[in-house]
Coordinates of C-alpha atoms in Angstrom, one line a residue:
Chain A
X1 CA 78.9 -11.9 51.8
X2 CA 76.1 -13.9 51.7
X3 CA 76.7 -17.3 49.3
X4 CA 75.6 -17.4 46.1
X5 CA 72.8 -19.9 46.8
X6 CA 71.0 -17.7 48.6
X7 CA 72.2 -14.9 46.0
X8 CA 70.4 -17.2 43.6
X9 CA 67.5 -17.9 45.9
X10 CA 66.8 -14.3 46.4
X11 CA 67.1 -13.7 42.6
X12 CA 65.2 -16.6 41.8
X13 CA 62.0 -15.3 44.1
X14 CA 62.2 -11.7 42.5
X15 CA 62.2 -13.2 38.9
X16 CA 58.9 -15.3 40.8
X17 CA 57.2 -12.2 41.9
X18 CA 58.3 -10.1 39.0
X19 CA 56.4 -13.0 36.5
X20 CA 53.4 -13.0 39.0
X21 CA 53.2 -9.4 39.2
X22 CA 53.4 -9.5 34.9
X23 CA 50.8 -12.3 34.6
X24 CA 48.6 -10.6 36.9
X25 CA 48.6 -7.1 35.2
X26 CA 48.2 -9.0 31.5
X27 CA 45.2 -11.0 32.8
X28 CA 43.5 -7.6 34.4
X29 CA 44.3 -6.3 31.7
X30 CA 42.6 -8.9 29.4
X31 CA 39.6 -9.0 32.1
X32 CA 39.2 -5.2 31.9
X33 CA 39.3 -5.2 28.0
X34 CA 36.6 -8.0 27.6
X35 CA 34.5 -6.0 30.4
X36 CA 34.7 -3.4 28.5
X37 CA 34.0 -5.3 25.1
X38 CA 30.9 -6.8 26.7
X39 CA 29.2 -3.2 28.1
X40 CA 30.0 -2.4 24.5
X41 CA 27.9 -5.0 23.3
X42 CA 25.3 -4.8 26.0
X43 CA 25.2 -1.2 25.1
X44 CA 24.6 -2.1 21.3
X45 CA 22.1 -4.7 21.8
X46 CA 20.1 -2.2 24.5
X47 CA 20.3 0.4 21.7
X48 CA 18.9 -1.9 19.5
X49 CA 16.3 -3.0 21.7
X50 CA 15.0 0.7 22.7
X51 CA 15.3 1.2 19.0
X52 CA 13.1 -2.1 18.2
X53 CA 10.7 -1.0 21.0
X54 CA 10.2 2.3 19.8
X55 CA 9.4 1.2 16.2
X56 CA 7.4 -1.5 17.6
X57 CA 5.7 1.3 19.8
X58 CA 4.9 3.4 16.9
X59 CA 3.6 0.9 14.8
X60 CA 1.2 -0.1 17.9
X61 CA 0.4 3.4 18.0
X62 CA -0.2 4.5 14.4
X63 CA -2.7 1.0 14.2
X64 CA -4.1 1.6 17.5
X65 CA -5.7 4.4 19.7
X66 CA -5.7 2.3 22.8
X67 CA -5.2 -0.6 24.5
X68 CA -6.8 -2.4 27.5
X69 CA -5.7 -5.2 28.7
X70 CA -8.0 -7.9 30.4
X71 CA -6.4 -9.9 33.2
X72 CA -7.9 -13.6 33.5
X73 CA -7.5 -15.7 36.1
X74 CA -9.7 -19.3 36.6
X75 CA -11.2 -18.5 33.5
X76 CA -12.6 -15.0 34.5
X77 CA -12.0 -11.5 33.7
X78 CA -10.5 -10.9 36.7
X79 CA -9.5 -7.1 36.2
X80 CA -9.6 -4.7 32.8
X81 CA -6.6 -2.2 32.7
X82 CA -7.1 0.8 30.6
X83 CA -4.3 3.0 28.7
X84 CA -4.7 6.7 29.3
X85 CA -5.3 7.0 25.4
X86 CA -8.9 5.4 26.6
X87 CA -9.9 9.5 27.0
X88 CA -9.5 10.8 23.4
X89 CA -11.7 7.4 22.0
X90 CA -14.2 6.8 24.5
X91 CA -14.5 10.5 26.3
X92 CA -14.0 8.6 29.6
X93 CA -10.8 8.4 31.8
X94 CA -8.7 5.7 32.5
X95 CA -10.3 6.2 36.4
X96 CA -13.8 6.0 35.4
X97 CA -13.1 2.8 34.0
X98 CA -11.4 1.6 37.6
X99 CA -14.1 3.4 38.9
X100 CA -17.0 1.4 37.4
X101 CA -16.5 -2.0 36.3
X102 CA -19.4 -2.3 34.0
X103 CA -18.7 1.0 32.2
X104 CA -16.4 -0.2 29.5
X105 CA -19.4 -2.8 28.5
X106 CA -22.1 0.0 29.3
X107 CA -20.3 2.3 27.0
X108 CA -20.8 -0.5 23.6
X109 CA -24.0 -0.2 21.7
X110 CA -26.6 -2.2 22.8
X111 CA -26.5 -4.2 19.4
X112 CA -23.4 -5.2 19.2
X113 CA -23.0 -6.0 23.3
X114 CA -23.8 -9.4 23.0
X115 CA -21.9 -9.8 19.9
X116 CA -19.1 -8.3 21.6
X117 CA -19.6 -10.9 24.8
X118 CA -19.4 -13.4 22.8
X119 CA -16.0 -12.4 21.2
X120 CA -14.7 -11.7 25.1
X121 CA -16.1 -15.3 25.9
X122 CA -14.4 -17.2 22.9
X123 CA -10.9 -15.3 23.5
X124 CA -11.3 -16.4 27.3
X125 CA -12.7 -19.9 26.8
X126 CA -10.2 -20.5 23.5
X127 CA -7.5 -18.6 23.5
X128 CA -8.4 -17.6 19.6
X129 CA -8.1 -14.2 19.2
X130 CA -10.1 -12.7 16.2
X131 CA -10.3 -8.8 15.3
X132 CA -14.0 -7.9 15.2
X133 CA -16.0 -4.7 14.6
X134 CA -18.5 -2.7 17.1
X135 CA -20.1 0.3 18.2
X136 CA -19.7 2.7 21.6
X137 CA -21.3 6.0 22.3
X138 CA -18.9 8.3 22.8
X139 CA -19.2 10.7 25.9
X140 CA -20.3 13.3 24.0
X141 CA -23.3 10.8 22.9
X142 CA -21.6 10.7 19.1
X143 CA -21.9 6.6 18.0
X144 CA -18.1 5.4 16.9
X145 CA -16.8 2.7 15.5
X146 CA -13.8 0.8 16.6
X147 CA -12.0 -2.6 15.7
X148 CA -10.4 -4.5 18.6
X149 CA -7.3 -6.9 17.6
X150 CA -6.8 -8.6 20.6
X151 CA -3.9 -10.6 21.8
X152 CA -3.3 -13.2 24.3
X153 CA -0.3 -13.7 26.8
X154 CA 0.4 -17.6 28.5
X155 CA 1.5 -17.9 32.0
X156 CA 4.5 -20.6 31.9
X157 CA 2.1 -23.0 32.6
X158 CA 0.1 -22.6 29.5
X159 CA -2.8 -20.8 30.8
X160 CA -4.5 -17.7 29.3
X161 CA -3.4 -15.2 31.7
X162 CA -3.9 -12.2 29.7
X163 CA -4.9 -10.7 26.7
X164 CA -4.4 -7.0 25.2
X165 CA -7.3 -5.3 22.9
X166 CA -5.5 -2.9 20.7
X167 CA -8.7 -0.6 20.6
X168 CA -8.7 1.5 16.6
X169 CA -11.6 3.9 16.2
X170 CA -12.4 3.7 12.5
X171 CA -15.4 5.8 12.6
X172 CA -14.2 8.1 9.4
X173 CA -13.3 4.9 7.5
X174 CA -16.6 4.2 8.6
X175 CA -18.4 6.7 7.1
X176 CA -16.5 7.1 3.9
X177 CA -17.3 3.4 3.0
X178 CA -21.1 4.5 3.6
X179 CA -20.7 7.2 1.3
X180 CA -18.7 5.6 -1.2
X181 CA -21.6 2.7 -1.2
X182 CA -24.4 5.8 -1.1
X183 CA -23.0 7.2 -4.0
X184 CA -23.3 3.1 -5.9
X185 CA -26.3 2.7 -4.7
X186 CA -27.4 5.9 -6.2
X187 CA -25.8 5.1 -9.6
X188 CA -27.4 1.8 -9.8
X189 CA -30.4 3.5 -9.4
X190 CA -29.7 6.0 -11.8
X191 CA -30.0 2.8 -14.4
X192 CA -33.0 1.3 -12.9
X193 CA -35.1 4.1 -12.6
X194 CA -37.2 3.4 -16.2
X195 CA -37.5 0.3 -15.2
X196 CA -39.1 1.4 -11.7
X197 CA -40.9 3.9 -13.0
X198 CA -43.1 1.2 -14.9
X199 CA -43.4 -0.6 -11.6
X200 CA -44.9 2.2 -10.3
X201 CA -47.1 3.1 -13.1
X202 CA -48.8 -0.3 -13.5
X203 CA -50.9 0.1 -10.2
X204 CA -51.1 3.8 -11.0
X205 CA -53.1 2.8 -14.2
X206 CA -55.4 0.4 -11.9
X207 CA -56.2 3.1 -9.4
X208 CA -57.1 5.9 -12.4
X209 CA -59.7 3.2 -14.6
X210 CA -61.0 2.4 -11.1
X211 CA -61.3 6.0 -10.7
X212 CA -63.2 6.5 -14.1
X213 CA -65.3 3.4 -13.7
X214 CA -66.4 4.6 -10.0
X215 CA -67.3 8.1 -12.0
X216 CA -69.8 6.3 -14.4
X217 CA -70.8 3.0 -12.8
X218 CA -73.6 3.0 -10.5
X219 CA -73.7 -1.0 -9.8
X220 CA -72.7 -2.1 -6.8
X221 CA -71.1 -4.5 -7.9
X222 CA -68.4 -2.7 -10.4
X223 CA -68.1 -0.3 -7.6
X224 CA -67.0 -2.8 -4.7
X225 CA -64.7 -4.1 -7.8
X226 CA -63.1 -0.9 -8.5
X227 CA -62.6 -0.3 -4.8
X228 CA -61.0 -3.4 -3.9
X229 CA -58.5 -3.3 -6.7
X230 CA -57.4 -0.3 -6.2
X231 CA -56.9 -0.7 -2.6
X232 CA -55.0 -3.2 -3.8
X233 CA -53.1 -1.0 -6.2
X234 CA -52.1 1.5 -3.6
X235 CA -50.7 -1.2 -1.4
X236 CA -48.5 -3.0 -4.3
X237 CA -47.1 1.6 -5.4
X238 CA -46.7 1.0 -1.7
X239 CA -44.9 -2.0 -1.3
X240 CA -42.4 -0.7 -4.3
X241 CA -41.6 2.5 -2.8
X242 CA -40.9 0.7 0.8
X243 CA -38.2 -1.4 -1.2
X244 CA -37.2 1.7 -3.3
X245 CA -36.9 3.4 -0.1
X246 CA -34.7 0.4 2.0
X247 CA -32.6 0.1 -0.7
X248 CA -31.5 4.1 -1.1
X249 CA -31.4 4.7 2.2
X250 CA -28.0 5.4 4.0
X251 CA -28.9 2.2 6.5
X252 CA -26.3 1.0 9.5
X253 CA -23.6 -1.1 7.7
X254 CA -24.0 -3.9 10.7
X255 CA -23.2 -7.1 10.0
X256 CA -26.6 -9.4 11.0
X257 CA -27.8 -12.7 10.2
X258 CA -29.6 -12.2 6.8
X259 CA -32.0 -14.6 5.1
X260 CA -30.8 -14.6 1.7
X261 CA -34.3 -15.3 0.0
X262 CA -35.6 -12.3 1.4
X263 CA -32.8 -9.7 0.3
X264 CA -33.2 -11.5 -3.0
X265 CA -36.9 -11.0 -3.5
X266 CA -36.3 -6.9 -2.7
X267 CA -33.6 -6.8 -5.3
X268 CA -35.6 -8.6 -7.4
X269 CA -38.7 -6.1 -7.3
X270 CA -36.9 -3.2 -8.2
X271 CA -34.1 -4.6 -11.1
X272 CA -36.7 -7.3 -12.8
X273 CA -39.0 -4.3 -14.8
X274 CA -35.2 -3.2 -16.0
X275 CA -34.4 -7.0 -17.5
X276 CA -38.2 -7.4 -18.5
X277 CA -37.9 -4.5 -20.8
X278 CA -34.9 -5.9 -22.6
X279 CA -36.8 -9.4 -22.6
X280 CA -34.0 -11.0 -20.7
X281 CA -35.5 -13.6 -17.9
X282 CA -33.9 -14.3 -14.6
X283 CA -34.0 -18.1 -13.5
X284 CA -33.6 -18.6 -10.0
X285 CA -32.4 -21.7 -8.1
X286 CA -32.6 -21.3 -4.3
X287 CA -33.4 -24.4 -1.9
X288 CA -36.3 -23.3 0.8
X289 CA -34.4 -23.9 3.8
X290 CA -31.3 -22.0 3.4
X291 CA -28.6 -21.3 6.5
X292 CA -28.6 -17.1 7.4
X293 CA -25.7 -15.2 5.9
X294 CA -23.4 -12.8 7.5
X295 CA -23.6 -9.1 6.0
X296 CA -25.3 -5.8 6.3
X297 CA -29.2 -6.5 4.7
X298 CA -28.6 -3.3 2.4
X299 CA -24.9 -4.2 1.6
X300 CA -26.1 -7.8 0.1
X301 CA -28.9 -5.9 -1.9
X302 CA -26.2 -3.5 -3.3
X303 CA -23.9 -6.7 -4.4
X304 CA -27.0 -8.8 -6.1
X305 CA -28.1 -5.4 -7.7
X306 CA -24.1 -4.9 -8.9
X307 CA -23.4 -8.4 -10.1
X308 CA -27.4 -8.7 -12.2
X309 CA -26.4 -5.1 -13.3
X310 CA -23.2 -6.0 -14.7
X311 CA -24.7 -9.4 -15.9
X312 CA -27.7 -7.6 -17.5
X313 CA -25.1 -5.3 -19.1
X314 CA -22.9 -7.9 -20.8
X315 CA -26.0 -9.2 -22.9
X316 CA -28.0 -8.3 -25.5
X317 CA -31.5 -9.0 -25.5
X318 CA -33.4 -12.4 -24.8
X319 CA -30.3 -12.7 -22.8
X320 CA -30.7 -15.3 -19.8
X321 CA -29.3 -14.9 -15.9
X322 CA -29.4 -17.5 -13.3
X323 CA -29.2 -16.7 -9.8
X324 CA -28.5 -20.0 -7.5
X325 CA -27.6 -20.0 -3.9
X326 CA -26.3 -23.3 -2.0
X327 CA -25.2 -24.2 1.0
X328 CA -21.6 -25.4 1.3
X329 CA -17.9 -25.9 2.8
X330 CA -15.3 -23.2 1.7
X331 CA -11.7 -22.4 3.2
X332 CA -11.0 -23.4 6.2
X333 CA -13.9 -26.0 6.5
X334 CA -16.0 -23.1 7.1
X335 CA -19.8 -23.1 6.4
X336 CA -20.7 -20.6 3.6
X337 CA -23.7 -20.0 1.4
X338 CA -22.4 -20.1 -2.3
X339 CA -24.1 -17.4 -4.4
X340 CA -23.9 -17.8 -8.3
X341 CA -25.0 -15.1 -10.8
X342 CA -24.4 -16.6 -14.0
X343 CA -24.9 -14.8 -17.3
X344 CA -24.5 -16.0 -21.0
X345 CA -23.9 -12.5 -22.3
X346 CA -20.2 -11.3 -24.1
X347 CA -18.0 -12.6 -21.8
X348 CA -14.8 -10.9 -20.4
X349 CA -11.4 -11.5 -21.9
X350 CA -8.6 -13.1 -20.0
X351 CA -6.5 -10.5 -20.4
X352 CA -8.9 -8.2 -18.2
X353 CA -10.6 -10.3 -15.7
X354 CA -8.0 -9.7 -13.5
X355 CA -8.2 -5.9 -14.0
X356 CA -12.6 -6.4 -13.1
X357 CA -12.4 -5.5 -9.4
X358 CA -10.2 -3.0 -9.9
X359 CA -11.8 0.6 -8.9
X360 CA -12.8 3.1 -12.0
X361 CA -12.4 -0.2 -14.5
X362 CA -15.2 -0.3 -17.0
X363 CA -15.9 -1.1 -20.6
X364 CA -19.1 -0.1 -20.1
X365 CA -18.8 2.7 -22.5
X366 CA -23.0 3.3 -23.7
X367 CA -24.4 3.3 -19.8
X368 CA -21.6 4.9 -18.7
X369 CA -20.7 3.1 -15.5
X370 CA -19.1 4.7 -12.5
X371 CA -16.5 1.7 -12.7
X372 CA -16.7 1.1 -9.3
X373 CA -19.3 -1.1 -8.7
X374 CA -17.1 -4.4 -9.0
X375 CA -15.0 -3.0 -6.7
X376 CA -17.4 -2.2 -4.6
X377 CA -19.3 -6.1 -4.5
X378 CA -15.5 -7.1 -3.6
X379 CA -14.7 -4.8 -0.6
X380 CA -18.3 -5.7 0.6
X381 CA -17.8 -9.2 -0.1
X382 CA -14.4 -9.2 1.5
X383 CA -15.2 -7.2 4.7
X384 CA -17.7 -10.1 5.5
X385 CA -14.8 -12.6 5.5
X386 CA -16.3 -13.6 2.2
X387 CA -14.7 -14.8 -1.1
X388 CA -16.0 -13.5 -5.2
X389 CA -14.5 -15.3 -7.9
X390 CA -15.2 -14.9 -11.4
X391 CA -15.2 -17.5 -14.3
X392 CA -15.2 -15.8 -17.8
X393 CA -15.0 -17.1 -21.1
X394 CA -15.8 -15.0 -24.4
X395 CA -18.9 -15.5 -25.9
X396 CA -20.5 -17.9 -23.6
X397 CA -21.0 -15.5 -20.9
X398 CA -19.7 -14.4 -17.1
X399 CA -20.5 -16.7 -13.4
X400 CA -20.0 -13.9 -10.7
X401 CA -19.5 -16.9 -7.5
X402 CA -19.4 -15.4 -3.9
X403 CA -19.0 -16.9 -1.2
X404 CA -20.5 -15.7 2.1
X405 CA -19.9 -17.4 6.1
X406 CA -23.2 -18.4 7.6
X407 CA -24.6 -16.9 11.0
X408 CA -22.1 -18.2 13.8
X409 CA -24.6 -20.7 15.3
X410 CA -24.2 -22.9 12.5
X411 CA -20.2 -21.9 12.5
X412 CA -19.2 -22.7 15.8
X413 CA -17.4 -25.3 15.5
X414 CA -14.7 -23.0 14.0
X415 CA -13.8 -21.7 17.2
X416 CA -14.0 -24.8 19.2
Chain B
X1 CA -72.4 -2.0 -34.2
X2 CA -70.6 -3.3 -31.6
X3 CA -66.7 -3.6 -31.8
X4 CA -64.8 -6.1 -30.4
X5 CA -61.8 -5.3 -28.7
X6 CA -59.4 -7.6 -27.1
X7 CA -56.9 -6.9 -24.5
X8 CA -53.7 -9.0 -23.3
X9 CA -52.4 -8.1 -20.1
X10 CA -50.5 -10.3 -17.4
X11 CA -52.5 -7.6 -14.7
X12 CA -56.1 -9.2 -14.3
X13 CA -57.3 -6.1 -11.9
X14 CA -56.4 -3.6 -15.2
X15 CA -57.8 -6.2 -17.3
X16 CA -61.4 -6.2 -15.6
X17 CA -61.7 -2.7 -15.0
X18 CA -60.6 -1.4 -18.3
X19 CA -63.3 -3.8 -19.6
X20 CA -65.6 -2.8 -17.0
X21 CA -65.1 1.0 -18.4
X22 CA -64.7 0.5 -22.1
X23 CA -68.1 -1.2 -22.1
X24 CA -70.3 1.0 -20.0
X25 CA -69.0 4.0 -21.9
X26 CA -68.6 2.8 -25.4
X27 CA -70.6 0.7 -27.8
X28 CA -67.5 -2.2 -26.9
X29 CA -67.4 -5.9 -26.2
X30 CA -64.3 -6.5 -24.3
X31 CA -63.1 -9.8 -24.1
X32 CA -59.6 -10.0 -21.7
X33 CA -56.5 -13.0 -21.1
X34 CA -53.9 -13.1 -18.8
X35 CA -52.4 -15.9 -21.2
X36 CA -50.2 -14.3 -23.6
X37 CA -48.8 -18.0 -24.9
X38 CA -52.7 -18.3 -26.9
X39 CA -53.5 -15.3 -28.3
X40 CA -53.1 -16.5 -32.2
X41 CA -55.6 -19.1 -31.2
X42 CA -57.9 -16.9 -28.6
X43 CA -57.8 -14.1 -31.5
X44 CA -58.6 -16.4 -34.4
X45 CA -61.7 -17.8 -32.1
X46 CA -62.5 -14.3 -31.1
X47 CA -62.3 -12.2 -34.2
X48 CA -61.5 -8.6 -32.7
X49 CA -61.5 -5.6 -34.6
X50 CA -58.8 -4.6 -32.2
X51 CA -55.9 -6.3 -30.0
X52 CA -54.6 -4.7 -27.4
X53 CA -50.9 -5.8 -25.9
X54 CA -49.3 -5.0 -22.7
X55 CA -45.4 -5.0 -23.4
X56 CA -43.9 -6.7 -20.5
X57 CA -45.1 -9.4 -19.5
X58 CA -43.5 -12.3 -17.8
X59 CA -42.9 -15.1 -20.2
X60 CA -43.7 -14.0 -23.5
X61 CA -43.8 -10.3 -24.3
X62 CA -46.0 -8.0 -26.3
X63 CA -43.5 -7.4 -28.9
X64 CA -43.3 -11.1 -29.8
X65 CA -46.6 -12.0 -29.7
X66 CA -47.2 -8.8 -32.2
X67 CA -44.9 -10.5 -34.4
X68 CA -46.5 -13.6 -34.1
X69 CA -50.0 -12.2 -34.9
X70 CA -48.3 -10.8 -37.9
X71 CA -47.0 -14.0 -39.1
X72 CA -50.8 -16.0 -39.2
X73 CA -52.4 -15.9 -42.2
X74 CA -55.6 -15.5 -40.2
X75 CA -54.7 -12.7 -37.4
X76 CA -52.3 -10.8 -39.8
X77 CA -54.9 -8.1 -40.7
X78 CA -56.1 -7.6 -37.2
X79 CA -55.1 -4.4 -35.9
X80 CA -52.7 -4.6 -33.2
X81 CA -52.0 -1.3 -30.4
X82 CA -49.6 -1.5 -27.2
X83 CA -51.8 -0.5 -24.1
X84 CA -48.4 -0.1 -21.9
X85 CA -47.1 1.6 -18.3
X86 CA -43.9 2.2 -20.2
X87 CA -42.3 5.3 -19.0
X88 CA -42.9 6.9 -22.5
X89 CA -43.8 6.4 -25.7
X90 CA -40.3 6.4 -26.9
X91 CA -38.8 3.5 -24.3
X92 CA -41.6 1.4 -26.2
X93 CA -40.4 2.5 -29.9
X94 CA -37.3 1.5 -29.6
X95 CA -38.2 -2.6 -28.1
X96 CA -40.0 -2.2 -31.2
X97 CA -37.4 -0.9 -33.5
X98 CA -37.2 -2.9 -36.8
X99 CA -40.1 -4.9 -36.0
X100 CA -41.6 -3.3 -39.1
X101 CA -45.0 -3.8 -37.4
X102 CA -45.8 0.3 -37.5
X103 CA -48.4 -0.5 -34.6
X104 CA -49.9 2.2 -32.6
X105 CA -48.4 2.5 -28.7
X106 CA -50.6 4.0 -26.0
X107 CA -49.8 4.6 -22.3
X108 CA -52.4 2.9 -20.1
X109 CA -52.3 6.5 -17.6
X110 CA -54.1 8.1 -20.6
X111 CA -57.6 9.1 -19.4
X112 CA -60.2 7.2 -20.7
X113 CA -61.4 9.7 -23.1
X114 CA -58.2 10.0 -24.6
X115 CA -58.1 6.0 -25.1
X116 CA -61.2 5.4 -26.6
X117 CA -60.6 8.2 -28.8
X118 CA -57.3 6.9 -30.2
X119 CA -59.0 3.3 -30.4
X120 CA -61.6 4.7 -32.7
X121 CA -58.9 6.5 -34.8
X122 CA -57.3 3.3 -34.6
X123 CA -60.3 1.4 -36.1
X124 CA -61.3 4.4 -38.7
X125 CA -57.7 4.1 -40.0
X126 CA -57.5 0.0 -40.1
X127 CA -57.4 -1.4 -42.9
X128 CA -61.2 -3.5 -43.6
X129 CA -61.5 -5.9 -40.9
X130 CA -63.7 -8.0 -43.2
X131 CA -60.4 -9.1 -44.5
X132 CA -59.4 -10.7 -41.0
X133 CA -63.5 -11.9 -40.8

């Protein structure tokens, strides 16, 4: 029989093992259940995150068609990558692109490439990335439209090292803003046209009496007279119908640098018989040197016609509009040319100058106005990255003010 | 006898060769301005037996210088016509409306003819222009 201190040993050593054994299986047990709490969590948070992707995928992909991406390294475009999606916008494959370097530039229409350069060399140079608007042909040899919104990516050190170009073709948005502006143009027409028509007349009338005098004069003199003057007569008919003409036509909505006086003066020509016959005389105040705006030629025509329209419309007769244009600073420090069509017609309430750009809003009862021609000046006015603001007050009359960036050169600092 | 007739248009080129016409084919003495801010005074100086206004002009327009003409004791009895490229008749009736001037319009792509016809009606239905003399 073995003496109770070793009994007690021995007994003592199980009890040792036995609490080992139990502190062992709790803590494996505890490790096991916090393993398994954090797979449950990574699980969660990878759910979450294949669900965050996903939306963010489909967001990409209902705003975007296709994406390239342009690798830069020193500074340079080193390599383009294009999405497969590439096929259905441009007609070419992702291969071709690989294939030949210069294609994805060869592809953009030749007047908006250097435009479009310049965007590429800004995002590369600065960093600033800025959606813009161009033109490709298609495969097929169809011209479409697309908006880029590109996107830069930083290497850790700081440096540009990449930027994506979410590619959107927006040819049918395109093309329904042509036709909504056609179909303004066409109404604003519709209300000049007596007014036009008497343009037209007035050398009309100088080509028939020098017709009549060259039937019964036999001088020289009267005849050389006649013929001069109505040479003269054809070329002024002419010189209407060629601004009649650029303003109707369904023109290219590209954005250009556009001298201001000039668009002016066409308006002018084809709105001022209108005002002349309701004795109502436009003043003008534009400075000679004046910086270039940036719009579409025949979209600026379609917002000075719209805003003398409307200004024409709020008056009765012997009513007075002045037109002034100024250079100046507007948001963001940028250089704009401030455009003011002031009018001292009826005024608009304050209870509806908010409602004025609204599409189909009109009080225009008697001319029955489409309503959209506000509407349209501010979708214009706003694609341009420009601003229209409106000053009102009952009785004294209506200022129409817009706001338009000048061409780039004179902008540049912006993106420095 | 020759009738004077007098013409205000802002278009020089109509200006000379309606003169030009009206003289070689009628028994007229045209006398023409492009200054439609004298007329009283050219028309008192001149003595016409008719005044023809163009309707828009820049500046002062036909209508107002009808009504002015109307107003001087010595032009009030000259008759006045509007020689105008307004699209019709009508458009130039109603700038008029309530003018109370009951003037004659015509449309300057009449023929001729047809003008110096309705400027002798005109005269024939005037009332004496020994009055205005």
């Amino acid at each position: 029989m073995a003496p109770p201190f070793v009994i007690a040993c021995y007994a003592l050593f199980f009890i040792t093992v036995l609490l080992l054994l139990l502190w062992r299986y709790i803590s494996v047990n505890n490790l096991c259940m916090q393993l398994d709490a954090s797979r449950k969590e990574w699980e969660r948070t990878e759910d979450a995150l294949k669900k965050s992707e996903q939306r963010f995928r489909k967001f990409v992909e209902s705003v975007t068609d296709y994406v390239y991406t342009v690798e830069v390294k020193n500074g340079k475009a080193a390599k383009i990558i294009h999405s497969p999606d590439c096929l259905a916008v441009t007609g070419y494959r992702a291969e071709e692109y690989d294939a030949d370097r210069l294609l994805y530039s060869n592809i953009i229409h030749e007047d908006d490439r250097p435009d479009v350069t310049r965007h590429h060399e800004i995002i590369i140079s600065s960093g600033v990335c800025k959606s813009f608007g161009y033109r490709i042909i298609h495969k097929d040899g169809s011209v479409r439209w697309m908006i880029n919104t590109p996107v830069a990516h930083y290497s850790e050190t700081g440096d540009l090292a990449s930027y994506d170009n979410f590619i959107k073709d927006i040819t049918k948005e395109k093309e329904l803003e042509g036709k909504l502006i056609q179909s303004e143009k066409m109404a604003s027409l519709g209300v000049l046209s007596a007014g036009i028509a008497h343009e037209l007349k007035n050398p009309l009338s100088i080509i028939l009496r020098g017709i009549e005098l060259l039937e019964v004069s036999d001088t020289q003199h009267n005849r050389s007279t006649a013929l001069s003057l109505m040479k003269d007569a054809v070329f002024r008919a002419d010189k209407i119908t060629r601004d009649l003409l650029s303003f109707s036509k369904n023109s290219p909505l590209k954005t250009e640098s556009v001298e201001f006086k000039v668009v002016l003066d066409e308006t002018i020509s084809i709105i001022n018989p209108t005002l002349q016959m309701d004795r109502i005389k436009p003043r003008f105040s534009i400075p000679s040197s004046l910086p270039k705006v940036m719009i579409a030629a025949s979209e600026l025509k379609q917002v000075l016609i719209n805003l003398i329209n409307n200004a024409y419309e709020a008056m009765d007769k012997d009513g007075n509009i002045a037109i002034t244009a100024e250079e100046g600073t507007g948001e963001e420090g940028k250089n704009i040319v401030r455009i003011t069509v002031a009018d001292n017609g009826t005024g608009i309430p304050e209870e509806d100058i908010e409602n004025i750009f609204d599409p189909f809003y009109s009080t225009k009862k008697q001319s029955g106005g489409t309503g959209l021609g506000l509407s349209v000046v501010k979708g214009i006015i706003e694609k341009h990255e420009g601003v229209i603001k409106v000053e009102s007050e009952v009785g004294k009359g209506t200022s129409i003010v817009v706001e338009l960036p000048c061409e780039l050169t004179k902008g540049k600092e912006v993106y420095q | 006898m020759t009738r004077k007739l007098m013409i205000v248009d802002d278009e020089e080129s109509f200006n000379l060769l309606f003169k030009a016409n009206v003289e070689t084919r009628g028994d007229f003495d045209v006398v023409t301005t492009t200054d439609n801010n004298n007329v009283v005074t050219l028309a008192k100086e001149v003595k016409p037996d008719l005044i023809l206004l163009d309707i828009l002009m820049p500046g002062r327009n036909g209508i107002e210088i009808s009504e002015e003409l109307r107003t001087n004791r010595w032009t009030k009895n000259i008759p006045v016509a509007f020689l105008t490229s307004l699209a019709h008749a009508d458009d130039a009736r109603q700038n008029i409306e309530g003018s109370g001037t009951g003037s004659y319009f015509l449309s300057k792509l009449f023929g001729i003819e047809e003008l110096l016809e309705a400027i002798e009606m005109i005269l024939r239905e005037a009332p004496d222009s020994s009055m205005t003399t």
